[in-house]
Amino acid sequence: MAKPLSYTLILAFLLAVIVFPVDAKPDTTIVVTTLSVLQDYVQQIGREHVTVTSLISGLENGHSYALKPSDILAVRQAHMFVTIGAGLEVWAKQLVESAQNSTLEVVVTSKGISLLRNTGSIHTKGGKHTFGNPHIWLDPENAKSMIRQITTRLIKLDRANRRDYLANQAEYLRELDTLQADIKRRVKKLPDRRFISHHPAWPYFARRFGFKIVGNIIEHSGAEPSAKHLSTLVQQIKKTGIKVIVSEPQLNQKIPQILSDETGARVVTLTAMPGALPGTNTYTSMLRFNVSTLLETLSP
Ligand SMILES: [Zn+2]
């Protein structure tokens, strides 16, 4: 059972209904996504046939996001709601219930993707449900599966434009194939592919392209590292000669800097969310940016 909404939230919601009607292009499928990466996928496939917005911008932290009354309104007025699932958006269920939109098409894009469980898994309160690591989209092979699900659902809602969706999908999947091959070729030349990561966002990316994540500064979202954990990381970096610490703009920048000051390893800022750094507005430009930044820093 979802918790009943407070009067303040209901009042704010009613005000939002009056003040902010959705500004959709006429005759488009209105899509709301949780994350900016999903917004980009929907835009690539739907193009002129969709009006798509993301609840969370590239710079916000998807794990600790606090729902706003305008989010309920957006989902109430949408045809489709696209999520990652796998425990990432712990607030999505309550959002859908509060929106009371009986015709809403809910897409859980992690469906059918096998999750990595070693690090970064999400544990709900009480430990009843344990999900795997939800950062699936950073492997383009997973992205392809997510994109196919989005295409299928867009066609379900708007059969008249089926050919367009399929053509856009084919073009986008080809672009991802080319990008993936290009990244593999560039990474292959690299003798040292090890890094320390800020939070466990990168295991799918690392597995696909042959990087090695030696340690994480924080193991779960919301957790702060202990002094003991940090001193273990410092020793590990010194002993094994790790050259790179990957920081993320959505998280506290201080701790990666402290580790760098202690060890001489360089901090580089990558993003798992499109739009968080200049030159990362789309999924593909974000992947290129992350790989180029890693290559520059790791190259001998
Ligand atoms: Zn994350």
mmCIF file of N, CA and C in Angstrom, residues 6 10 32 36 55 59 97 102 112 118 193 208 221 238 280 289:
data_model
loop_
_atom_site.group_PDB
_atom_site.id
_atom_site.type_symbol
_atom_site.label_atom_id
_atom_site.label_comp_id
_atom_site.label_asym_id
_atom_site.label_seq_id
_atom_site.Cartn_x
_atom_site.Cartn_y
_atom_site.Cartn_z
ATOM 1 N N SER A 6 -0.057 13.715 1.696
ATOM 2 C CA SER A 6 -0.395 14.752 2.659
ATOM 3 C C SER A 6 -1.287 15.795 1.983
ATOM 4 N N ILE A 10 -1.464 17.328 -1.896
ATOM 5 C CA ILE A 10 -2.690 17.330 -2.698
ATOM 6 C C ILE A 10 -3.036 18.758 -3.135
ATOM 7 N N VAL A 32 6.491 10.629 -20.553
ATOM 8 C CA VAL A 32 7.277 11.107 -19.419
ATOM 9 C C VAL A 32 8.282 10.017 -19.078
ATOM 10 N N SER A 36 17.056 11.329 -17.918
ATOM 11 C CA SER A 36 17.348 12.002 -19.189
ATOM 12 C C SER A 36 17.811 11.019 -20.265
ATOM 13 N N LEU A 55 11.585 13.589 -15.813
ATOM 14 C CA LEU A 55 11.354 14.138 -14.471
ATOM 15 C C LEU A 55 12.675 14.594 -13.856
ATOM 16 N N LEU A 59 21.683 16.541 -14.130
ATOM 17 C CA LEU A 59 22.505 16.929 -12.977
ATOM 18 C C LEU A 59 21.940 16.482 -11.633
ATOM 19 N N GLU A 97 0.609 5.407 -8.871
ATOM 20 C CA GLU A 97 -0.653 5.294 -8.119
ATOM 21 C C GLU A 97 -1.289 6.660 -7.899
ATOM 22 N N SER A 102 -5.621 5.751 -15.772
ATOM 23 C CA SER A 102 -5.956 4.337 -16.010
ATOM 24 C C SER A 102 -5.467 3.835 -17.371
ATOM 25 N N GLY A 112 13.916 -8.124 -18.712
ATOM 26 C CA GLY A 112 14.602 -9.022 -19.634
ATOM 27 C C GLY A 112 16.116 -8.868 -19.650
ATOM 28 N N ASN A 118 27.084 -8.030 -7.947
ATOM 29 C CA ASN A 118 28.207 -7.935 -7.000
ATOM 30 C C ASN A 118 28.297 -6.605 -6.265
ATOM 31 N N ARG A 193 43.758 -0.221 -17.949
ATOM 32 C CA ARG A 193 42.327 0.136 -18.036
ATOM 33 C C ARG A 193 41.677 0.160 -16.660
ATOM 34 N N ARG A 208 31.607 -4.393 -20.798
ATOM 35 C CA ARG A 208 31.484 -4.348 -22.263
ATOM 36 C C ARG A 208 32.796 -3.954 -22.935
ATOM 37 N N SER A 221 24.097 4.160 -2.951
ATOM 38 C CA SER A 221 23.709 5.557 -3.006
ATOM 39 C C SER A 221 23.261 6.017 -1.626
ATOM 40 N N LYS A 238 47.959 3.405 -4.009
ATOM 41 C CA LYS A 238 49.431 3.535 -3.941
ATOM 42 C C LYS A 238 50.119 2.226 -4.320
ATOM 43 N N THR A 280 27.572 16.401 -23.585
ATOM 44 C CA THR A 280 26.989 15.087 -23.250
ATOM 45 C C THR A 280 25.458 15.103 -23.377
ATOM 46 N N PHE A 289 32.112 11.058 -24.923
ATOM 47 C CA PHE A 289 32.799 11.945 -23.974
ATOM 48 C C PHE A 289 33.483 11.122 -22.874
#
